[in-house]
XYZ file of C-alpha atoms in Angstrom:
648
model
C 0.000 0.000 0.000
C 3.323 2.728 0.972
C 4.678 1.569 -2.150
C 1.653 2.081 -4.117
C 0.982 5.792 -2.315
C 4.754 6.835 -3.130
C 4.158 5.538 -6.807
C 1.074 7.654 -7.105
C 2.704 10.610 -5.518
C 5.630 10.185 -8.159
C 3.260 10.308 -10.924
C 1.879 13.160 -9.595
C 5.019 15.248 -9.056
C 6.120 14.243 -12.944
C 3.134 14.607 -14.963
C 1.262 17.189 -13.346
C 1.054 20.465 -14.777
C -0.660 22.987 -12.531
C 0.684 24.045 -9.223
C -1.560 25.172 -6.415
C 0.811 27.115 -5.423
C 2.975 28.063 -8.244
C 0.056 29.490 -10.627
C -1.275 32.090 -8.410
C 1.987 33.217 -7.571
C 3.456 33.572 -10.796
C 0.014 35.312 -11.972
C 0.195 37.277 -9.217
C 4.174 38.468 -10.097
C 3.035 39.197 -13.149
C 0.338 41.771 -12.087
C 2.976 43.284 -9.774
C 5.256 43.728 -12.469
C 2.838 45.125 -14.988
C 1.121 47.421 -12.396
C 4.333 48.814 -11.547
C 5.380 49.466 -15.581
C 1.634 50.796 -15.948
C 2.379 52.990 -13.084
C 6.103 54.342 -14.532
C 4.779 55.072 -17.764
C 1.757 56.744 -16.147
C 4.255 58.869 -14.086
C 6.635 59.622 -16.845
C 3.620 61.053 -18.766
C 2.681 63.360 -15.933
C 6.217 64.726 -15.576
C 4.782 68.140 -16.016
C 1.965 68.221 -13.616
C 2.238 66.139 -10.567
C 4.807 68.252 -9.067
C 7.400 65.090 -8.327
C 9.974 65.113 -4.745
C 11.615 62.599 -3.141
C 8.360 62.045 -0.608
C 6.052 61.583 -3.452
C 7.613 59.473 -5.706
C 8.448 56.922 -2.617
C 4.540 57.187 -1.722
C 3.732 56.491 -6.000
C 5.455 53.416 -5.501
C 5.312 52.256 -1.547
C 1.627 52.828 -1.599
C 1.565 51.732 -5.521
C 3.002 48.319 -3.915
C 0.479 47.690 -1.295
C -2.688 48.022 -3.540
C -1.156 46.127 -6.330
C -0.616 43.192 -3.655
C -4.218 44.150 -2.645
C -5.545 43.428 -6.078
C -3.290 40.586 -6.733
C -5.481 38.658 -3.703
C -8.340 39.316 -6.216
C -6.721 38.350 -9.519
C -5.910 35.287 -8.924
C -9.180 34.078 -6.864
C -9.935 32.008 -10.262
C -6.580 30.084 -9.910
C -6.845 29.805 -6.002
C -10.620 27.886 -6.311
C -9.401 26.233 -9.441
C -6.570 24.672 -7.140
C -8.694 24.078 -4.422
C -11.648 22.430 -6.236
C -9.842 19.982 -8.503
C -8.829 16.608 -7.304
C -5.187 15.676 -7.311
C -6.028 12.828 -9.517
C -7.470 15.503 -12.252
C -4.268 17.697 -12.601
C -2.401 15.047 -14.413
C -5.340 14.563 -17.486
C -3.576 16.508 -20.514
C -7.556 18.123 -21.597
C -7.400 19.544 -17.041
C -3.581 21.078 -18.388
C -5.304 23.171 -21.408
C -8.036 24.144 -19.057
C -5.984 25.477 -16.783
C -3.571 27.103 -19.028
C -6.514 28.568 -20.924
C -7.696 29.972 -17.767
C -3.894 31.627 -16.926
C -4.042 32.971 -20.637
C -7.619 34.568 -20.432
C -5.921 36.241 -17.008
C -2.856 37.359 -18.646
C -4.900 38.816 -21.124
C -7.245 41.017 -19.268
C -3.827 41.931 -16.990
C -2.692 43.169 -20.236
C -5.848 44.766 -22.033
C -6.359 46.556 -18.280
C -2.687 48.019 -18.774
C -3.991 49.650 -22.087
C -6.921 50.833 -21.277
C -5.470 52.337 -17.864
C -3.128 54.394 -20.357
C -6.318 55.215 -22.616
C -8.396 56.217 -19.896
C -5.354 58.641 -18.615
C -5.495 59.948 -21.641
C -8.471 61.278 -21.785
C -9.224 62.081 -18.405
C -6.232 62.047 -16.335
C -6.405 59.729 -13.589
C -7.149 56.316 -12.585
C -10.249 54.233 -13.493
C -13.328 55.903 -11.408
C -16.854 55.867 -11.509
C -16.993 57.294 -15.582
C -15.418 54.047 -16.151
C -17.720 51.925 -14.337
C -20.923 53.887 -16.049
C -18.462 53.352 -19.500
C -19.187 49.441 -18.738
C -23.031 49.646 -19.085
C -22.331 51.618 -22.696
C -20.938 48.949 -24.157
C -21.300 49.762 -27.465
C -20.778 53.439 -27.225
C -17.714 52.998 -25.637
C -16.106 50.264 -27.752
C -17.735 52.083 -30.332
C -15.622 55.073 -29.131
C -12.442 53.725 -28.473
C -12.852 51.515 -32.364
C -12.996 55.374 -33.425
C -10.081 56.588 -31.537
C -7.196 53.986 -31.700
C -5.842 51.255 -33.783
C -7.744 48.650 -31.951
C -6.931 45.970 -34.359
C -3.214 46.427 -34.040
C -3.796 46.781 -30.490
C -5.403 43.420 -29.534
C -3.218 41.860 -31.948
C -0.098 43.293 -30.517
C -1.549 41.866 -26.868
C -2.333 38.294 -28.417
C 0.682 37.959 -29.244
C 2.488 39.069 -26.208
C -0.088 36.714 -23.922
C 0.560 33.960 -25.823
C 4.090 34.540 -25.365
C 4.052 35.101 -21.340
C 1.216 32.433 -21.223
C 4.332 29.880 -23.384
C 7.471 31.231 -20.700
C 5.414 30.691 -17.712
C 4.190 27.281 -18.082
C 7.472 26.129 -19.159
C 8.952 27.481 -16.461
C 6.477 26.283 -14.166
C 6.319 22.423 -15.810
C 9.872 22.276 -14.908
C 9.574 22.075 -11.478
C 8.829 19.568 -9.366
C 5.401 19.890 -7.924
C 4.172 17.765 -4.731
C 0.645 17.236 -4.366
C -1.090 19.061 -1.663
C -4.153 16.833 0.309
C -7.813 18.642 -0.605
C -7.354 19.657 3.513
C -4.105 21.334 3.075
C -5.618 22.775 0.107
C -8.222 23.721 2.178
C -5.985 25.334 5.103
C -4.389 27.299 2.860
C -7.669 28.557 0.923
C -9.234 29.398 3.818
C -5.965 31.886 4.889
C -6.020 33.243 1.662
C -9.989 33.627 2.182
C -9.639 35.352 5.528
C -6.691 37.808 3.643
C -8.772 38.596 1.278
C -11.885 39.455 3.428
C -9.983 41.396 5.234
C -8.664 43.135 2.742
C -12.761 44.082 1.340
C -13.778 45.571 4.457
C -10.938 47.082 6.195
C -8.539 48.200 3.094
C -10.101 51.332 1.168
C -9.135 53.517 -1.731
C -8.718 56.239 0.862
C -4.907 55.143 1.907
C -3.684 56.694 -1.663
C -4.714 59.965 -0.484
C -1.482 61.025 0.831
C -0.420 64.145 -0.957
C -2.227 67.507 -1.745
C -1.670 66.783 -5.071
C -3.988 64.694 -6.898
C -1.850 63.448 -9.833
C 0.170 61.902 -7.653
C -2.238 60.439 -5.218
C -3.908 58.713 -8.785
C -0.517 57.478 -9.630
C -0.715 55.750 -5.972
C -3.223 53.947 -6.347
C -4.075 50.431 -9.266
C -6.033 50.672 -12.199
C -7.959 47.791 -11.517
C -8.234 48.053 -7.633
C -9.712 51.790 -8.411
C -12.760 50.219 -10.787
C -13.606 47.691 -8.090
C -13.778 50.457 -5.600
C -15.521 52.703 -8.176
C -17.973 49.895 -8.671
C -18.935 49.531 -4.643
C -19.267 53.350 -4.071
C -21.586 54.311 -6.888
C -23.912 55.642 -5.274
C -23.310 56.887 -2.011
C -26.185 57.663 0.983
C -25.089 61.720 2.218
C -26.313 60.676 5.948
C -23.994 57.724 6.157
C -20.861 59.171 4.826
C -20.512 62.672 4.977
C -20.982 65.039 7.999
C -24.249 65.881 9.014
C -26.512 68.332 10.910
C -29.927 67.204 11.800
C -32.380 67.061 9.028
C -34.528 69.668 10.983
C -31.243 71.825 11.542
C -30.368 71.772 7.990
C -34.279 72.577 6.583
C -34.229 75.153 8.938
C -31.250 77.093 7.420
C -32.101 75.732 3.927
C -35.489 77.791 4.267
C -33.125 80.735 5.031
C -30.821 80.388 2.638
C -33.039 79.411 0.021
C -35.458 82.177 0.371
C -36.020 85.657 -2.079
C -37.806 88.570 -2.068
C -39.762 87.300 -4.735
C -41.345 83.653 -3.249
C -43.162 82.402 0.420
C -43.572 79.025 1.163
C -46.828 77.380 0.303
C -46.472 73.947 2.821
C -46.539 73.325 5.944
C -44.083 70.018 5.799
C -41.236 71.193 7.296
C -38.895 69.100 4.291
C -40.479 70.632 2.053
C -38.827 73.955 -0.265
C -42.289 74.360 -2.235
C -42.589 78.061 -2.462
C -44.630 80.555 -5.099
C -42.811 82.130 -7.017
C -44.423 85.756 -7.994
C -42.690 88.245 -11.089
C -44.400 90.944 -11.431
C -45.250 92.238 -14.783
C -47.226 90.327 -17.770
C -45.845 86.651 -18.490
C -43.817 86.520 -21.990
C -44.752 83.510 -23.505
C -41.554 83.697 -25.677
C -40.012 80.146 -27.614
C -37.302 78.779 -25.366
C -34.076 77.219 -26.870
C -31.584 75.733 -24.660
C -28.682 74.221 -26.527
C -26.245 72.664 -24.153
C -22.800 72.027 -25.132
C -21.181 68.836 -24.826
C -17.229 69.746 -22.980
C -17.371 73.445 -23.749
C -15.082 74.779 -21.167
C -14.879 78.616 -20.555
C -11.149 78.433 -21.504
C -12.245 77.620 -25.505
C -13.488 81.127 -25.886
C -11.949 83.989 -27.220
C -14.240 85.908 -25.241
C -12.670 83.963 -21.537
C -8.981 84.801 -22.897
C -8.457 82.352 -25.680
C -6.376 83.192 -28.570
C -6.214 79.802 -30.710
C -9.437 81.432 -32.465
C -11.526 78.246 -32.135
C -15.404 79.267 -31.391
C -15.354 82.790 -34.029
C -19.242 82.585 -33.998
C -19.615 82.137 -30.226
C -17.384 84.977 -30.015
C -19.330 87.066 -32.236
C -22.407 86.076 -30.675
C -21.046 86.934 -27.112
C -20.681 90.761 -28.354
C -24.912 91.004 -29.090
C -25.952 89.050 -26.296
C -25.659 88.673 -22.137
C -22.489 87.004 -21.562
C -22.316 85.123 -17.868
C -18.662 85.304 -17.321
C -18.703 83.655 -13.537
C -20.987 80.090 -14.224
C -19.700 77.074 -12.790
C -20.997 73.606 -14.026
C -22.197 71.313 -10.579
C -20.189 68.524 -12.188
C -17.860 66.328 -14.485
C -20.935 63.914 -16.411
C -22.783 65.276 -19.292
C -25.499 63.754 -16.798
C -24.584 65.806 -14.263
C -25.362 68.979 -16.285
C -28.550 67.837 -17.566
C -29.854 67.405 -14.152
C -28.445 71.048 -13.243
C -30.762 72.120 -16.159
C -33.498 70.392 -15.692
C -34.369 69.878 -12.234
C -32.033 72.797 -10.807
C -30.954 70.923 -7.601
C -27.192 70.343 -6.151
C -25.260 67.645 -7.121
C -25.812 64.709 -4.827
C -23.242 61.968 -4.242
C -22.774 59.028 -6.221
C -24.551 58.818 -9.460
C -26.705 61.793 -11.385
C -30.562 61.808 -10.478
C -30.521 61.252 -14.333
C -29.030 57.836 -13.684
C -31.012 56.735 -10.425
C -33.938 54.784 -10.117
C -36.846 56.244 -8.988
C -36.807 59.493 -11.104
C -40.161 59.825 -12.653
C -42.575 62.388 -12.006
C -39.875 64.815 -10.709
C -40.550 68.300 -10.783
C -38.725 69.832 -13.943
C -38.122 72.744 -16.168
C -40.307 70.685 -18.598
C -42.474 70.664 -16.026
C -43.032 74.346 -15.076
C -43.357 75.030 -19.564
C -45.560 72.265 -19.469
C -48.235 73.858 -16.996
C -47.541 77.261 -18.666
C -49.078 75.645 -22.419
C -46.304 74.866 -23.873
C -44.686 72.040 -26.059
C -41.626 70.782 -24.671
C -38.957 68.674 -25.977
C -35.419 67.569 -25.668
C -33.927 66.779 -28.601
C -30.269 64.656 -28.577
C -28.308 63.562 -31.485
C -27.559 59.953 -29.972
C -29.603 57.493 -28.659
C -31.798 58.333 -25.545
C -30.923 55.094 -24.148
C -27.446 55.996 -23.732
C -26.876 57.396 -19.783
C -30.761 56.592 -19.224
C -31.437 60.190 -20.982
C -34.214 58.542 -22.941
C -35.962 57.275 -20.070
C -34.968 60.593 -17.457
C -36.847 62.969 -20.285
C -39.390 61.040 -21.349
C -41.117 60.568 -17.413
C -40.061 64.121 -16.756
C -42.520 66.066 -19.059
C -40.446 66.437 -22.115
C -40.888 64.240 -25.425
C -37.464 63.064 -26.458
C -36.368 63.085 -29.514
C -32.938 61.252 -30.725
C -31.190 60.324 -33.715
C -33.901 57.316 -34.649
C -35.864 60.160 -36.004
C -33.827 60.811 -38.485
C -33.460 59.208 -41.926
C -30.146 58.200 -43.317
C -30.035 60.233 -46.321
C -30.636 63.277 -43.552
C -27.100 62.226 -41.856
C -24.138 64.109 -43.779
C -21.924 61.775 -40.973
C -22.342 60.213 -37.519
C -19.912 58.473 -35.269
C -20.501 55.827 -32.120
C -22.114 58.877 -30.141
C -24.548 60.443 -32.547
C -24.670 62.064 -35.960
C -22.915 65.561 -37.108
C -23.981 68.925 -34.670
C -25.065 70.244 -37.961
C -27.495 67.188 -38.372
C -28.773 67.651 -34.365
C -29.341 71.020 -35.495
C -31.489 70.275 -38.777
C -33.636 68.195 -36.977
C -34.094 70.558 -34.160
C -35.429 73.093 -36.390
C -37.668 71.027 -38.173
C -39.255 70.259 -34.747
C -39.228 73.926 -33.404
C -40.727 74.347 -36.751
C -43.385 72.194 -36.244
C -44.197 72.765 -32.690
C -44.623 76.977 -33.613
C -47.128 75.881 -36.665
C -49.104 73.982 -34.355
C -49.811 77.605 -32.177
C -47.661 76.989 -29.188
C -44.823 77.988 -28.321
C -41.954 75.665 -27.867
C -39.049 74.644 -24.832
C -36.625 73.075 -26.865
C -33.467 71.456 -24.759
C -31.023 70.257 -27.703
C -27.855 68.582 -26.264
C -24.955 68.163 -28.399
C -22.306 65.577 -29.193
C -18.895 66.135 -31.498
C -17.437 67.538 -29.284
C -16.315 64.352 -27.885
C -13.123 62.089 -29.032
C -12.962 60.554 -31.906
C -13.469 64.236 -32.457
C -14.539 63.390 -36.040
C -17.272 65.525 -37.972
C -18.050 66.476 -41.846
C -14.824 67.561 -44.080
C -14.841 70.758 -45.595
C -16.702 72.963 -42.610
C -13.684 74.642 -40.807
C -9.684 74.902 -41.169
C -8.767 71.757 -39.166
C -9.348 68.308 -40.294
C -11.795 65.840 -38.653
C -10.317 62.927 -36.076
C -7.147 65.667 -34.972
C -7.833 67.455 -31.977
C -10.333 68.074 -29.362
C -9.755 71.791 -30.861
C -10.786 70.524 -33.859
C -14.373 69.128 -32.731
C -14.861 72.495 -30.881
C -14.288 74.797 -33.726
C -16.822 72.347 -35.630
C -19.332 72.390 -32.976
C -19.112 76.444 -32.919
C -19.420 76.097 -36.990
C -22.451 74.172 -36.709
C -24.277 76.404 -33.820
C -23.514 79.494 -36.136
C -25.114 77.961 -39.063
C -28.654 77.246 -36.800
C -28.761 80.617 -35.191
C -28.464 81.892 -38.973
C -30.878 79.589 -40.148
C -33.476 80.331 -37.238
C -32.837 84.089 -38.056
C -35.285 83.924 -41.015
C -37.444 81.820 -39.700
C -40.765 83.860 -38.666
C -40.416 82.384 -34.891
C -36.725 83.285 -34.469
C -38.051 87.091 -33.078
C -39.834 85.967 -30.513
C -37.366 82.930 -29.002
C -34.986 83.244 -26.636
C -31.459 81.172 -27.795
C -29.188 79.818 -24.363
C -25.933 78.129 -24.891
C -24.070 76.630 -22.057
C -21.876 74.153 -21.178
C -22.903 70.122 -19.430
C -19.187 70.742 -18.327
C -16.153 71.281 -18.820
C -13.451 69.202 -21.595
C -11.223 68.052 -18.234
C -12.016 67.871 -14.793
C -8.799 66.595 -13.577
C -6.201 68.820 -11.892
C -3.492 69.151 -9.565
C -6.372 69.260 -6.402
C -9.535 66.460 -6.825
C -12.009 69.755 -6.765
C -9.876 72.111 -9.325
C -12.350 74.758 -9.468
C -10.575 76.545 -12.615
C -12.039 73.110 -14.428
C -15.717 73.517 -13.489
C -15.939 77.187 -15.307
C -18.153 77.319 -18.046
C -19.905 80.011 -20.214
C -22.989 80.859 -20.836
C -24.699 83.153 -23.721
C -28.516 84.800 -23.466
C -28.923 85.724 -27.251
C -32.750 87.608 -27.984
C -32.347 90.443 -30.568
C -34.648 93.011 -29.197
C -35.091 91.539 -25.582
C -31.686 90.584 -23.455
C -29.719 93.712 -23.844
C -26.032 92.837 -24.988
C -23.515 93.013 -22.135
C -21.807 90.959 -19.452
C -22.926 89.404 -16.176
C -20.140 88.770 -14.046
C -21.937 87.785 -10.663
C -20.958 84.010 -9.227
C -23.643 81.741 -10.437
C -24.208 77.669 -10.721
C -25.400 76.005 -13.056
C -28.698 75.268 -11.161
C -29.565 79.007 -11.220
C -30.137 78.859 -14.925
C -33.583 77.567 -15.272
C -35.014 80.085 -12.415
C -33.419 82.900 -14.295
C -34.846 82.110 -17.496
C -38.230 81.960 -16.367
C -37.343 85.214 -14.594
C -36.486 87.104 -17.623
C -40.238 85.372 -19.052
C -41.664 87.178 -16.304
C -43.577 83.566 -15.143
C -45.193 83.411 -11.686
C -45.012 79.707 -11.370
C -44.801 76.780 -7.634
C -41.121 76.078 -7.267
C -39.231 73.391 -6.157
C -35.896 74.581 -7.257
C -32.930 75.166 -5.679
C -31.757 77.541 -7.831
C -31.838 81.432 -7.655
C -33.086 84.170 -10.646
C -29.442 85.810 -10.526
C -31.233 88.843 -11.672
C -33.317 89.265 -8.271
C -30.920 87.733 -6.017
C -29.169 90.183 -3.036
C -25.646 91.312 -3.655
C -23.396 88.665 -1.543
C -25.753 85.573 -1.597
C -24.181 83.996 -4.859
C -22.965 80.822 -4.308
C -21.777 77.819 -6.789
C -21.327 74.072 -6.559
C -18.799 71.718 -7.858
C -18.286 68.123 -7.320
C -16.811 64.414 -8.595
C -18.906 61.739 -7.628
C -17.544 61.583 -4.146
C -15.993 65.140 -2.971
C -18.834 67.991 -2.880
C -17.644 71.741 -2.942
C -19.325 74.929 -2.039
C -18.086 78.541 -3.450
C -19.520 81.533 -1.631
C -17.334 84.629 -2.009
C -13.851 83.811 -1.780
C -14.067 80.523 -0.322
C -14.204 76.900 -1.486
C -15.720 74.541 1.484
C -15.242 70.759 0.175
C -16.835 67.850 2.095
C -15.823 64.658 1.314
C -16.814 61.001 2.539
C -15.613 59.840 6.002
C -17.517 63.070 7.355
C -14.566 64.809 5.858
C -14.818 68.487 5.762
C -12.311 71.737 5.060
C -12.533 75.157 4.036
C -9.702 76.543 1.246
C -8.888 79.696 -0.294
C -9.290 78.527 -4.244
C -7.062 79.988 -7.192
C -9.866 80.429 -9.521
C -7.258 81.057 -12.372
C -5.194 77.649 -11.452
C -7.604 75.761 -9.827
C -5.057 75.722 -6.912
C -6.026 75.910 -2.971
C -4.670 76.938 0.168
C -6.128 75.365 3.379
C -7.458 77.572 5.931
C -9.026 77.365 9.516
C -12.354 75.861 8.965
C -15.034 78.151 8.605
C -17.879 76.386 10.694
C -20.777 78.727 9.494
C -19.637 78.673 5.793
C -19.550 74.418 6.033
C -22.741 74.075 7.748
C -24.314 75.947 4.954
C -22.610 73.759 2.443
C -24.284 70.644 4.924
C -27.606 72.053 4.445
C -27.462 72.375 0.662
C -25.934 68.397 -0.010
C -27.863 66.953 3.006
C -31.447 68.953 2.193
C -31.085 68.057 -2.043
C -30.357 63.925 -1.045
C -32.963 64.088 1.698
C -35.324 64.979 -0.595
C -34.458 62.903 -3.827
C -34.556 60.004 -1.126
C -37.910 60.678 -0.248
C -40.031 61.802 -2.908
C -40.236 65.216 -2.472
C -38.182 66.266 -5.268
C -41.657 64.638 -7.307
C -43.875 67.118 -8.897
């Protein structure tokens, strides 16, 4: 029977072929190694912003370490219960080799492809995977769409076959030539359940937090692992304001949100204390003027001539700024195109986690569409991708407008399209056949028309401007402007066009990521009131968010109306109540004067003196009254999207 045991065992040792110990180990070197070449190229690339010492570039790559061990424990969890699971018997049969090779190649792979993309995704937004890239996995085929558009994806994936076949070749080898002594299913299980215990640990007690070691952000994304940050992403999308960020109590911060909420020109109208219902009372007769609000995918401040730019890329917005009401001091509440369509339309700070646009339970909310709605007329919100795409579709259509996207138009009405939509100029057509329409039928029209070239590939028609399609973000902006000039022209001899008020502002801005994780320089964005004969040309240079913008347009219509806004009419407001909000999924900041309060999860909270040119901050003492005001704002707008009461 000894004999017979030792014969098996030999058998074992010489013809097996996967290592319960050996696999994961090597996988998990692997990861190291690549996460720590991702990381180098990553820093080499941001030589010229992340402000590199001695101190940080130890923390890159000390703290770098740790979470690439961290997400090692995860990698290889498919090798680890693949080990654990399998017989000893099994691991000899040659078709149990090629599964388990196959399985170490599939790894490599995705170790490999995640290197890319991490490089990709820096690209375009500089930082680590966060929670765009976990909404980017829902989108599919947007996204690959995108990236198709962007990069040599062919050569790419080729390029990485090749290589995985070729670490996937040395590392079995390697591995094969070693002698390998069967472990007992309860040793494997002693040492599964260590690594099980590790790696539980690791879920609830190790956090993306420990990265955050240096006041500059660059180097506190270089910190941290691509792949870690996207798992972390993926748990904290969305995030309850009561359980993570500090507090007052809810009546404490209705209380002051009554105050600060409050104008000359409303009263509150219910007696639940959670509620902000108020009439809203302009005096004079209501002007029941067409509405068009054109919002402009990445159209930072910084792109026009008129904010200091010289590289000459928006000419029409420029000449457009000089006959209408320029707001030189807007700030967008966030980074998401989603984010800046639920400024728009339902004018309430940015909550943590995902856009209200996103969330469940966002029907029936009370809306600009809304308010145009009850006033007679048609309303509509017009987008030249599919409304599926970031649940737009679906956040329009149960929130009083009619959407309409790019199905509605025929292909020989597309000059070009790419994975996001078709051609500005295109959008544009088909919004004026609809405003058309809607002024035939006798009423007058709220038309919310959202843009899309300007968004990499950055491709568009040939022969519209000076710089050739698929080049430059530049490129797709000077396009964009192009195709905005040619509507307003068009619209001009259309019999509506005098009685329609035009609005063009930002979602946000091209780039949200700076040396600080709240760079308020990135968040500025501009806004144009263009109505020949009604807003007097000129400049309005008071601080204002991008919530205030559908109170002040039904200000300027003169419309009495119930609000449940949070925004202000800038034009009625008191000198020295302006205020702004900016905010990434997690961190939430408040502007009021010269002040930036940011509260952050982990009941987290600071008050900085902001470089609105750099987007720089110095620290200061904290300013209780100023942060308990910021409270009220976050902790009032998530109480009442958790409850209902942001429903008409």
């Amino acid at each position: 029977m000894a004999s017979a045991s030792l014969l098996a065992n030999e058998t074992l040792k010489k013809g097996s072929k996967f290592n319960f110990r050996a696999y994961p180990l090597a996988l998990g070197i692997l990861l190291i190694a690549v996460s720590n070449l991702t990381r180098i190229a990553l820093t080499l690339k941001s030589a010229g912003t992340a402000e590199y010492n001695l101190n940080s570039i130890l923390g890159i790559f000390t703290i770098g370490l740790f979470y690439d061990l961290i997400n090692a424990l995860y990698f290889v969890l498919p090798l680890m219960l693949m080990g654990w699971l399998t017989p000893c018997r099994l691991t000899i049969k040659p078709g149990y080799k090629l599964l388990a090779n196959g399985l170490l190649f599939i790894l490599i792979f995705l170790l490999l492809l995640d290197a890319v993309s991490e490089w990709i995704f820096w690209d375009e937004f500089e930082s680590r995977f966060n929670f765009i890239a976990v909404d980017y996995l829902v989108y599919t085929n947007e996204v690959l769409g995108n990236i198709r558009q962007s990069y040599p994806v062919e050569i790419i994936i080729t390029f990485l076959l090749i290589l995985t076949i070729l670490l996937t070749w040395m590392m079995t080898t390697v591995l094969s030539n070693h002698t390998i002594y069967p472990f007992s299913f309860w040793k494997r299980s002693v040492i599964t359940g260590i690594y099980s215990a590790v790696i539980i640990a690791a879920y609830f007690f190790v956090d993306n937090k420990v990265r955050q070691f240096s006041n500059n952000n660059y180097v506190n994304e270089l910190a941290g692992n691509g792949m870690y940050e996207l798992f972390a992403a993926y748990r904290n999308n969305e995030l309850d304001y009561n359980q993570f960020y500090a507090t007052l109590s809810n009546q404490k911060a209705f209380v002051d949100i009554h105050a600060l909420i409050k104008t000359r020109e409303s009263h509150f109208v219910d007696q639940n204390p959670f509620s902000i219902r108020r009439d809203i009372v302009n005096l004079g007769p209501e002007l029941r003027k067409n509405v068009v609000l054109i919002s402009v995918e990445s159209l930072s401040a910084d792109f026009l001539g008129s904010f200091g730019n010289t590289q000459h890329i928006t000419p029409f917005l420029d000449s457009l700024a000089g006959v209408s009401l320029l707001f030189t001091n807007l700030y967008a509440t966030g980074t998401r195109t989603v984010r800046g369509l639920e400024a728009l339309s339902i004018g309430t700070p940015p909550t943590p986690g995902q856009s209200i646009v996103r969330r469940p339970h966002n029907e029936e909310l009370f809306t600009m569409g809304t308010v145009f709605k009850r006033k007679g007329y048609q309303t509509k919100f017009i987008y030249g991708g599919y409304g599926y795409f970031d649940n737009m579709g679906y956040f329009f259509e149960h929130n009083d407008y009619r959407v309409v996207d790019r199905n509605a138009l025929s292909k020989k009405e597309i000059d070009y399209e790419n994975i996001w939509g078709v051609a500005d100029e295109n959008l544009f057509e088909l919004a004026m056949r609809e405003i058309d329409n809607g002024t035939q039928a006798g009423k007058p029209v709220f038309t919310h028309i959202m843009t899309t070239s300007n968004h990499r590939p950055y491709t568009y028609p040939d022969g519209r401007i000076d710089i050739p399609s698929h080049t430059s973000r530049e490129g797709a902006v000077k396009y964009t402007d192009y195709a905005i000039g040619q509507f307003i022209k068009n619209a001009s001899q259309k019999p509506w066009f005098k009685n329609t008020l035009f609005l063009i502002v930002a979602d946000h801005c091209a780039s949200s990521a700076g040396k600080t994780d709240l760079p308020i320089d990135r968040y500025k964005i501009p806004l144009l009131a263009y109505a020949p004969g009604f807003v007097k040309q000129g400049t309005m240079p008071r601080l204002m968010s991008q919530i205030d913008l559908g109170p002040t347009i039904l200000g300027l219509l003169h419309f009495s109306y119930r609000s449940q806004f949070f925004g202000y009419d800038i034009f009625k407001l008191e000198a020295g109540r302006e205020r702004a909000f900016i905010s990434t999924y997690q961190s939430l900041g408040y502007i009021k004067h010269d002040s930036l309060v940011i509260l952050k999860p982990q009941r987290i909270s600071g008050t900085f003196v902001p470089n609105f040119d750099d987007g720089s901050r110095r620290a200061v003492t904290s300013d209780n009254r100023l942060i308990n005001e910021a409270i009220a704002w976050y902790q009032s707008a998530s109480f009442q999207f958790k409850n209902g009461l942001l429903k008409k």
